[in-house]
mmCIF file of C-alpha atoms in Angstrom:
data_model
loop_
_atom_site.group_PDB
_atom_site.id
_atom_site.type_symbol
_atom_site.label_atom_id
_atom_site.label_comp_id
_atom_site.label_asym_id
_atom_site.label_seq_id
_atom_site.Cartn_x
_atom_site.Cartn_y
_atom_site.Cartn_z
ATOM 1 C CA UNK V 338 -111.139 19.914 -23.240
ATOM 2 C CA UNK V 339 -114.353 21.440 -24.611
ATOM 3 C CA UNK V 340 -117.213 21.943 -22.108
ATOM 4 C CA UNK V 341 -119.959 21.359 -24.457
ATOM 5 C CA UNK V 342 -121.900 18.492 -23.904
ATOM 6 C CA UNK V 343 -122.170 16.330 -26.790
ATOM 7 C CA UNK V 344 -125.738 15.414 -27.344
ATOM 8 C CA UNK V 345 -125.239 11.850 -28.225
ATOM 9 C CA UNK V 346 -124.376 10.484 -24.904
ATOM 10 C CA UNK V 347 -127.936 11.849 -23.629
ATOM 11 C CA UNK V 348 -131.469 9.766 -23.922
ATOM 12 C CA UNK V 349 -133.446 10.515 -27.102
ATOM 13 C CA UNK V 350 -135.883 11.796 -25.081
ATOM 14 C CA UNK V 351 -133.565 14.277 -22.823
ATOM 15 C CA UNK V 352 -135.250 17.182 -21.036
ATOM 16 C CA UNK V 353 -132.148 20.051 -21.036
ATOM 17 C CA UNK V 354 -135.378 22.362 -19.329
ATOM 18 C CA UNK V 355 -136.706 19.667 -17.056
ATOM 19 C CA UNK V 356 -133.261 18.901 -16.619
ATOM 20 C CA UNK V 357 -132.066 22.139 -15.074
ATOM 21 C CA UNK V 358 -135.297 22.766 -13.102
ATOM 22 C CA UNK V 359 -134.466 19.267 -11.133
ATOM 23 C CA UNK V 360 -131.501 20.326 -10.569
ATOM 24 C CA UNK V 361 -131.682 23.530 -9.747
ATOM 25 C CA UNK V 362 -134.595 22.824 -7.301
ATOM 26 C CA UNK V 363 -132.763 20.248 -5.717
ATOM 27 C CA UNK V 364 -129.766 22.180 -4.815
ATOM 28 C CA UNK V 365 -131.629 25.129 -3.957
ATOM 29 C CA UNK V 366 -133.537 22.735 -1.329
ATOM 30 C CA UNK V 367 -130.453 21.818 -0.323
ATOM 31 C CA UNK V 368 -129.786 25.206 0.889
ATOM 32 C CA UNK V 369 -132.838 26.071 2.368
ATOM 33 C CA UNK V 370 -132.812 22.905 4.932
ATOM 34 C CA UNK V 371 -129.117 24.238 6.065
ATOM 35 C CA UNK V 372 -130.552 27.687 6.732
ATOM 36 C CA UNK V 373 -133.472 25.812 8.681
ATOM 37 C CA UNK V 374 -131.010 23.770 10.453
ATOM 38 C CA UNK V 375 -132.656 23.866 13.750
ATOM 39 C CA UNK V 376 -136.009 22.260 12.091
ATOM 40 C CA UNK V 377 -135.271 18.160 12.348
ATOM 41 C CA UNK V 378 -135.692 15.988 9.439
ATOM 42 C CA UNK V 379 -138.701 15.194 10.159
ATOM 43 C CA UNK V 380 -139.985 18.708 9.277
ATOM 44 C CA UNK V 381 -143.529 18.938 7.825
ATOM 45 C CA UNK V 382 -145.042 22.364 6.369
ATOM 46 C CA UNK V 383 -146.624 24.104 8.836
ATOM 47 C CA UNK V 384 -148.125 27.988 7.774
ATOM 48 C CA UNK V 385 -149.447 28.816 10.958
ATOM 49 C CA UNK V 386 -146.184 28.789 12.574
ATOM 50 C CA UNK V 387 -144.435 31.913 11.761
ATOM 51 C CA UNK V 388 -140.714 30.147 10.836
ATOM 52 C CA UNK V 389 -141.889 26.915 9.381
ATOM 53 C CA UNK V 390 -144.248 29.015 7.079
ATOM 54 C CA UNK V 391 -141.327 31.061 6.061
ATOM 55 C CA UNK V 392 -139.245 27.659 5.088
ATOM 56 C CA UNK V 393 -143.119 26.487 3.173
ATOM 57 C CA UNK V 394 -142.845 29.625 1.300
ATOM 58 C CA UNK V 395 -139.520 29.353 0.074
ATOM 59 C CA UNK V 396 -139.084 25.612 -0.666
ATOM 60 C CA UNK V 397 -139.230 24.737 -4.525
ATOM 61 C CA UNK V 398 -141.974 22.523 -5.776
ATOM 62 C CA UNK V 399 -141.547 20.049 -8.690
ATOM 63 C CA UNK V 400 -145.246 21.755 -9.843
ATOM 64 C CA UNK V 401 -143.752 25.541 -9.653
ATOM 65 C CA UNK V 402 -144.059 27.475 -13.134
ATOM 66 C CA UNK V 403 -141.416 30.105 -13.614
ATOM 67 C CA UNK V 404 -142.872 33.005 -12.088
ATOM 68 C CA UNK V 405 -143.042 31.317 -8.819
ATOM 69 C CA UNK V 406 -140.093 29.581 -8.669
ATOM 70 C CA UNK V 407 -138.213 32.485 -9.578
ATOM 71 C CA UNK V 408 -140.496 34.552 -6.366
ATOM 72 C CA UNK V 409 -139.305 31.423 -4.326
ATOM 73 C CA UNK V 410 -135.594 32.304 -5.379
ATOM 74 C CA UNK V 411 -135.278 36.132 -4.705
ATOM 75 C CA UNK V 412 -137.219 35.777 -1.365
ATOM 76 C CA UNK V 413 -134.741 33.640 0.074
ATOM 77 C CA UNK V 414 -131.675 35.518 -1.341
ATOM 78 C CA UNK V 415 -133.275 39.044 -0.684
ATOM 79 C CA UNK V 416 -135.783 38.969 1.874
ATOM 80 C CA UNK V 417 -134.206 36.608 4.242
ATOM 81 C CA UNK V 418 -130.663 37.274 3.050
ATOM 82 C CA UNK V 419 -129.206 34.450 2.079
ATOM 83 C CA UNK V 420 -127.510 35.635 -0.931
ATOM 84 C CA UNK V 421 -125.732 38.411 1.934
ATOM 85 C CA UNK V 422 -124.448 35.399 4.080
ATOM 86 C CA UNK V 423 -121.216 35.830 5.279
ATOM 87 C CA UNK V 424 -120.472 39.237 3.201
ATOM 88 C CA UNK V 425 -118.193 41.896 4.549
ATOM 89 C CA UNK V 426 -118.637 45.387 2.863
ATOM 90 C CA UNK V 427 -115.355 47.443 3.289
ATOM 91 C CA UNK V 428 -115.744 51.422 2.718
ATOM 92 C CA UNK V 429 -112.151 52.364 1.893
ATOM 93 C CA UNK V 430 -108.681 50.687 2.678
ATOM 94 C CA UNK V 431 -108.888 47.334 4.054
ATOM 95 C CA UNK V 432 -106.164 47.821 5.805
ATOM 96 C CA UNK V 433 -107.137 50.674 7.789
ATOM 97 C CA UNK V 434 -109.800 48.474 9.229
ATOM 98 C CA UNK V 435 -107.748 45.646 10.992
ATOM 99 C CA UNK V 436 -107.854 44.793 14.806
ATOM 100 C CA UNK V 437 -105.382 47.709 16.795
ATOM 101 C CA UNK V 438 -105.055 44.720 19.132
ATOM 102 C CA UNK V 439 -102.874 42.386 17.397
ATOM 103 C CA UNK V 440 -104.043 38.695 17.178
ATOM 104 C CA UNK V 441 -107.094 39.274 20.047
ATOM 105 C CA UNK V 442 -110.902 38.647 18.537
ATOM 106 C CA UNK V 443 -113.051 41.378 19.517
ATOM 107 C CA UNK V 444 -116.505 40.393 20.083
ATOM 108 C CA UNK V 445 -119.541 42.852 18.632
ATOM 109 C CA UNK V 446 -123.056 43.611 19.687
ATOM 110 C CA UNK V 447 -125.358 44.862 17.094
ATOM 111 C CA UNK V 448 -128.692 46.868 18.206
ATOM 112 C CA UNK V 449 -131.726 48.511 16.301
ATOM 113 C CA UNK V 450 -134.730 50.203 16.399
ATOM 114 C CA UNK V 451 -137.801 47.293 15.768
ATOM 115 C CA UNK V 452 -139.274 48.020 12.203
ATOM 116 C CA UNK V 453 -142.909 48.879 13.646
ATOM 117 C CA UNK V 454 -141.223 51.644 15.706
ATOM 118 C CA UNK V 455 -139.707 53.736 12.835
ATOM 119 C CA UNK V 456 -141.918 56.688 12.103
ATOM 120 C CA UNK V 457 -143.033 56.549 8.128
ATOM 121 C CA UNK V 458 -141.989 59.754 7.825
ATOM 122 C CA UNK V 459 -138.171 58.598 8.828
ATOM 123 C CA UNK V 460 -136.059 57.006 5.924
ATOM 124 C CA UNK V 461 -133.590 55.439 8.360
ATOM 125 C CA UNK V 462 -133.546 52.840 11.714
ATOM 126 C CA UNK V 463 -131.682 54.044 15.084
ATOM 127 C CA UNK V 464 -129.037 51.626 15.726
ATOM 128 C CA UNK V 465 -125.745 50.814 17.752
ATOM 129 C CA UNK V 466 -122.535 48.406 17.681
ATOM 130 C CA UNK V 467 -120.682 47.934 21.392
ATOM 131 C CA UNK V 468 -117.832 45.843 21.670
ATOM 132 C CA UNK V 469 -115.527 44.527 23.730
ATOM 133 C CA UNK V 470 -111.609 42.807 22.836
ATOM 134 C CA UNK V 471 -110.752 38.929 24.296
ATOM 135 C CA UNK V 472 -107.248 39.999 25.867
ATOM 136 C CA UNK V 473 -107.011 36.229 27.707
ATOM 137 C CA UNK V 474 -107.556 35.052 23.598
ATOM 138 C CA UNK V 475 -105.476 34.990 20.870
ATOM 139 C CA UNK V 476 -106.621 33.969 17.232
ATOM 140 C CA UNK V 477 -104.408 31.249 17.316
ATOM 141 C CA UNK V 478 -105.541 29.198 20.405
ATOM 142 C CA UNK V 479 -106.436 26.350 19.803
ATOM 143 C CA UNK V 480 -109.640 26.464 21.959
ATOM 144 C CA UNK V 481 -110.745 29.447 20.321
ATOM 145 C CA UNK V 482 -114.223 27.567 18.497
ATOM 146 C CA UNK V 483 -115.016 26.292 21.883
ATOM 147 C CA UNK V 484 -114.102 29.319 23.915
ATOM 148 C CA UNK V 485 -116.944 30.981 21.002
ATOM 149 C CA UNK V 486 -119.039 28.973 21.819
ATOM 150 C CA UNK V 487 -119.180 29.346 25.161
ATOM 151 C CA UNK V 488 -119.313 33.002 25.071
ATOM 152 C CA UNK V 489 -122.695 32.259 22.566
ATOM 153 C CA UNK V 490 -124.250 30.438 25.247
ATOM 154 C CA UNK V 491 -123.184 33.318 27.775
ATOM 155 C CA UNK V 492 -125.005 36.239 24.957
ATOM 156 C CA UNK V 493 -127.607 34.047 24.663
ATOM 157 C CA UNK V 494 -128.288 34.396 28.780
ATOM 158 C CA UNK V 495 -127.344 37.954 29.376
ATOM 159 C CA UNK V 496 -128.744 39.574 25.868
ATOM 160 C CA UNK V 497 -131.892 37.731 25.457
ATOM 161 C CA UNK V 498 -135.269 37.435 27.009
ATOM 162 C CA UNK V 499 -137.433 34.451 25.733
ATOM 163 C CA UNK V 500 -135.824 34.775 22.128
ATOM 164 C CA UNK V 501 -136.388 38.654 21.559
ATOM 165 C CA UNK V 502 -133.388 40.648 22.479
ATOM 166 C CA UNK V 503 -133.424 42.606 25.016
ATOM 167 C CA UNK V 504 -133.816 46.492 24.685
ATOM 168 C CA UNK V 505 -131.240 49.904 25.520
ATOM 169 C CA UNK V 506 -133.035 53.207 25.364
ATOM 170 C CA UNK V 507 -130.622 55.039 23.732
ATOM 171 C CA UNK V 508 -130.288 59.152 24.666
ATOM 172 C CA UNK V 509 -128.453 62.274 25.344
ATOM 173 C CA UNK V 510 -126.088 60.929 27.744
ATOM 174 C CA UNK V 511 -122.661 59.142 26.720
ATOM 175 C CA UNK V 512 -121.139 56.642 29.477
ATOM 176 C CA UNK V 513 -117.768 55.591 29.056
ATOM 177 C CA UNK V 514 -115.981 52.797 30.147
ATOM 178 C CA UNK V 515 -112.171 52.092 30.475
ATOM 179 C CA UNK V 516 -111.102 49.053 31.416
ATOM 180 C CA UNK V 517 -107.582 47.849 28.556
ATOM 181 C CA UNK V 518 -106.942 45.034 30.921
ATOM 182 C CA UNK V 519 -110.193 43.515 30.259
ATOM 183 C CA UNK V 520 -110.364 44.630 26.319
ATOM 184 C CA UNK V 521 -112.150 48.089 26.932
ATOM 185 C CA UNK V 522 -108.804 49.794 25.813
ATOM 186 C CA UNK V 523 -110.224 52.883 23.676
ATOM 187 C CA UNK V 524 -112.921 53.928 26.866
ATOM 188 C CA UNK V 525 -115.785 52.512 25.121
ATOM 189 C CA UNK V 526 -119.023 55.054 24.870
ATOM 190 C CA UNK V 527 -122.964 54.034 25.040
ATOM 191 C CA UNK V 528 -125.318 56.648 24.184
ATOM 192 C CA UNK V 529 -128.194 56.348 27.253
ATOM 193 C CA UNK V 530 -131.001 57.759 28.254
ATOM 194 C CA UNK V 531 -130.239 57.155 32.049
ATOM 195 C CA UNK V 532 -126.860 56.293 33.509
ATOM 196 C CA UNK V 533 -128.139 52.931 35.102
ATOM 197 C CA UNK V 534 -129.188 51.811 31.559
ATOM 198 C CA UNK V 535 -125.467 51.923 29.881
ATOM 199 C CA UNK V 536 -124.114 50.314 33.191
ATOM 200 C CA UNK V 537 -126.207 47.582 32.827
ATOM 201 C CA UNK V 538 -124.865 46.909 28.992
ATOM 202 C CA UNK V 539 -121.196 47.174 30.470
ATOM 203 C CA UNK V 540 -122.432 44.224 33.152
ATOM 204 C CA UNK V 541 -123.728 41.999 30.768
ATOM 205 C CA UNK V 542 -120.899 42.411 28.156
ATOM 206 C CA UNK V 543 -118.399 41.622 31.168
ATOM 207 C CA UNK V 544 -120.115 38.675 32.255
ATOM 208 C CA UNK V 545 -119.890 37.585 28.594
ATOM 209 C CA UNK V 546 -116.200 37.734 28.657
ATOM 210 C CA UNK V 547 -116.495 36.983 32.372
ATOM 211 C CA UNK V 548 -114.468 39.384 33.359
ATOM 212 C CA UNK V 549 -115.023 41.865 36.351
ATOM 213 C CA UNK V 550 -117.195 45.018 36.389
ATOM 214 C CA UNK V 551 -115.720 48.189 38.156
ATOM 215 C CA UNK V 552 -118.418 50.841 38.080
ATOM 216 C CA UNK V 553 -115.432 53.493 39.323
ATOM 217 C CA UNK V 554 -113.912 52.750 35.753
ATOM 218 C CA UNK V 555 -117.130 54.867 34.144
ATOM 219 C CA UNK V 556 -116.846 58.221 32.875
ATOM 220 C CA UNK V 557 -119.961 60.359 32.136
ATOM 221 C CA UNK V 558 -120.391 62.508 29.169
ATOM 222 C CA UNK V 559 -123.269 64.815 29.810
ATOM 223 C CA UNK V 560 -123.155 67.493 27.104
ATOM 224 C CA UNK V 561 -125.182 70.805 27.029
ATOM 225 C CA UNK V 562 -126.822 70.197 23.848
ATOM 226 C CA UNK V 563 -130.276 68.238 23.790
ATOM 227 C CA UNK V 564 -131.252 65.111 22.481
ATOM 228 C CA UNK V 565 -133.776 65.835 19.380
ATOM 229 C CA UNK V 566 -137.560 65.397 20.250
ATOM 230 C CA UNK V 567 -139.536 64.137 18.336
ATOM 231 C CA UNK V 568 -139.452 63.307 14.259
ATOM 232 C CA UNK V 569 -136.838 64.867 12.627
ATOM 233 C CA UNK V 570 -138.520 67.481 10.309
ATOM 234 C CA UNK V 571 -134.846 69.625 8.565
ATOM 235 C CA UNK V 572 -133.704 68.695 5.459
ATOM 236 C CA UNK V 573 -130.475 69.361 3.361
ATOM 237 C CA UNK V 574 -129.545 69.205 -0.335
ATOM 238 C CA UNK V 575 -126.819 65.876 -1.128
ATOM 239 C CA UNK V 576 -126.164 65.735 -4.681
ATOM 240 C CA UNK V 577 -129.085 67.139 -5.863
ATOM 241 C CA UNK V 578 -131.299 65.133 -3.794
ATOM 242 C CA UNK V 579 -133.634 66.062 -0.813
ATOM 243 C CA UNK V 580 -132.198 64.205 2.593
ATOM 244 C CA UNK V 581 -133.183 64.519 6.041
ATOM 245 C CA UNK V 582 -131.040 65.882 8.608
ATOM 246 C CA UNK V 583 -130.019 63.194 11.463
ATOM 247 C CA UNK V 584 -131.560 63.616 14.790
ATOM 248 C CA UNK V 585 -129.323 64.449 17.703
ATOM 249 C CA UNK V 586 -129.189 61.152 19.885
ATOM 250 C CA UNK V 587 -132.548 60.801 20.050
ATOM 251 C CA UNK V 588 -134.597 59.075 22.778
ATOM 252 C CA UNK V 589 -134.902 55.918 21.254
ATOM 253 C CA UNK V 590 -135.587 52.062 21.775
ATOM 254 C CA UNK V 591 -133.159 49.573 20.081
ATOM 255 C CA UNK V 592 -132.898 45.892 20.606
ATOM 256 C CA UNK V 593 -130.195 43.160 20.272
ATOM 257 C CA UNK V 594 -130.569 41.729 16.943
ATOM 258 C CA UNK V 595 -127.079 39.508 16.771
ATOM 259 C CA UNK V 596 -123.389 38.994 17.952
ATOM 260 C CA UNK V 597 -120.316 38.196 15.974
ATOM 261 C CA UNK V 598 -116.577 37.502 16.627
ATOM 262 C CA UNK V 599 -113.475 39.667 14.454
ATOM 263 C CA UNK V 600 -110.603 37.371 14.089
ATOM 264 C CA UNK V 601 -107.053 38.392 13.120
ATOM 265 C CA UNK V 602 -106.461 36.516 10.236
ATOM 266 C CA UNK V 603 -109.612 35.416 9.737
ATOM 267 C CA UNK V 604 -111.530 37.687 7.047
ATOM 268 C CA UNK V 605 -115.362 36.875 7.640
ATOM 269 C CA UNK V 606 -116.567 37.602 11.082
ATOM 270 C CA UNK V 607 -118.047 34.418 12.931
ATOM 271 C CA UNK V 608 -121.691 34.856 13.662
ATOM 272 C CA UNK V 609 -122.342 34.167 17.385
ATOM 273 C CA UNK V 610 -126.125 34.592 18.080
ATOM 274 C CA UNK V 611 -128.435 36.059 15.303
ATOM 275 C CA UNK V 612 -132.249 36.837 16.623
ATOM 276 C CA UNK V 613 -132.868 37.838 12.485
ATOM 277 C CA UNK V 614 -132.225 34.302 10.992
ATOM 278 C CA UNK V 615 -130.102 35.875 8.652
ATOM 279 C CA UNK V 616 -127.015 34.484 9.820
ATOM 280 C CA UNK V 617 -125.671 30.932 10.520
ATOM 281 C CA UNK V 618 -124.521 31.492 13.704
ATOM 282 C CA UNK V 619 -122.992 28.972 16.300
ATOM 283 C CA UNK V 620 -125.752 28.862 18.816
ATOM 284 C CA UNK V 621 -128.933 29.006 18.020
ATOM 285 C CA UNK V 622 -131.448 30.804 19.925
#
């Protein structure tokens, strides 16, 4: 079977142009009201608020010439990430990357430094990744979507405040917490600034998972070496190319952005909460 389409069976006065534009602008519309799922179908353009201007600015328009609908296209791909949705990128072996646990999820918290707060001089944003195994889970219960779900809701309470995330000062200090009964098998580490603030992470991630909190489970780290004040000024040589050294764990502020689930079995994580819009997750904030 050939696919080219044989011109007879179309009007005389076929469009293939206008024809793919329609098209192309419906389906793309298509997408963009499923990434603005929590807008109702009654949704009318509205620029002076923040997210319904950003679903204005990227919804085609029968009247668009190229230039803007292909604008239109790349900043919903790029800029908001659509085109990333749901990609995994694996540095090395896959296999070397699979749960140690076998057939538990292990939930993930994702933090970083707010864009405003990263000196222009620095080429790179602080961030951190805590997590925390489901040993009463397996992947193949089959109340595992609603037992997500409810841990969403719980994130949702315990990691944000209004719908910012809430903030860790990260520093010099390294508290560690072993608990393998409740999924902290490997003594989990969070870089602090004060002890207090890395035992209040460990709460909230425990009420998550509702499981108990024993504060004589933490370990402190407390090495001799300081954290780096300040910008980071050193640079090195990579492959020809002028790189700054990394700060020592800084003092630095970095807030909850999202939370997703690892399932054996399953390879795309499932997006929990997402504060960036980037994500679909399961609850919305």
């Amino acid at each position: 079977m050939s696919d080219t389409i044989d011109s007879t069976s179309l009007p005389d006065d076929f469009d293939p142009w206008e024809h793919l534009q329609k098209q192309y602008n419906t389906q793309h519309n298509l997408l963009v009201r499923k990434y603005f799922s929590d807008h109702d179908d009654n949704w009318v353009p509205n620029i002076g608020d923040p997210r319904s201007g950003l679903r204005t600015a990227v919804t085609m328009q029968d009247t668009d010439n190229d230039a803007i609908r292909s604008l239109r296209h790349n900043f919903f791909y790029d800029l908001l990430g659509y085109g990333r949705k749901n990609l995994l990128v694996y540095y090395g072996s896959k296999e070397t990357i699979e749960p140690p646990v076998e057939g538990h999820p292990k939930i993930v918290f994702y933090f970083s430094q707010d864009s405003a707060s990263v000196p222009s001089t620095q080429d790179y944003k602080a961030d951190a990744e805590y997590s925390v195994r489901l040993m009463d889970l397996e992947n193949t219960s089959t109340n595992l979507h609603s037992k997500l779900v409810e841990i969403a809701n719980e994130i949702k309470t315990q990691f944000l405040e209004g719908k910012q995330g809430i903030i860790l000062t990260k520093g010099n200090l390294g508290v560690i917490y072993k608990d393998p009964k409740h999924g902290f098998s490997n003594g989990r580490r969070i870089l602090a600034s004060t002890e207090a603030d890395a035992i209040d992470i460990y709460r909230r991630m425990c009420n998550v998972i509702d499981a108990p909190f024993d504060e004589e489970k933490i370990t402190i780290a407390n090495p001799k070496k300081p954290s780096t004040v300040g910008n980071v000024t050193e640079t090195q040589i990579i492959m020809g190319k002028t790189r700054k050294k990394r700060g020592y764990r800084r003092v630095v502020n970095v807030r909850f952005r999202y939370a997703y689930a690892l399932i054996p079995g399953e390879p795309q994580p499932v997006f929990l909460i997402d504060t960036t819009y980037r994500y679909n997750p399961l609850v919305k904030i």
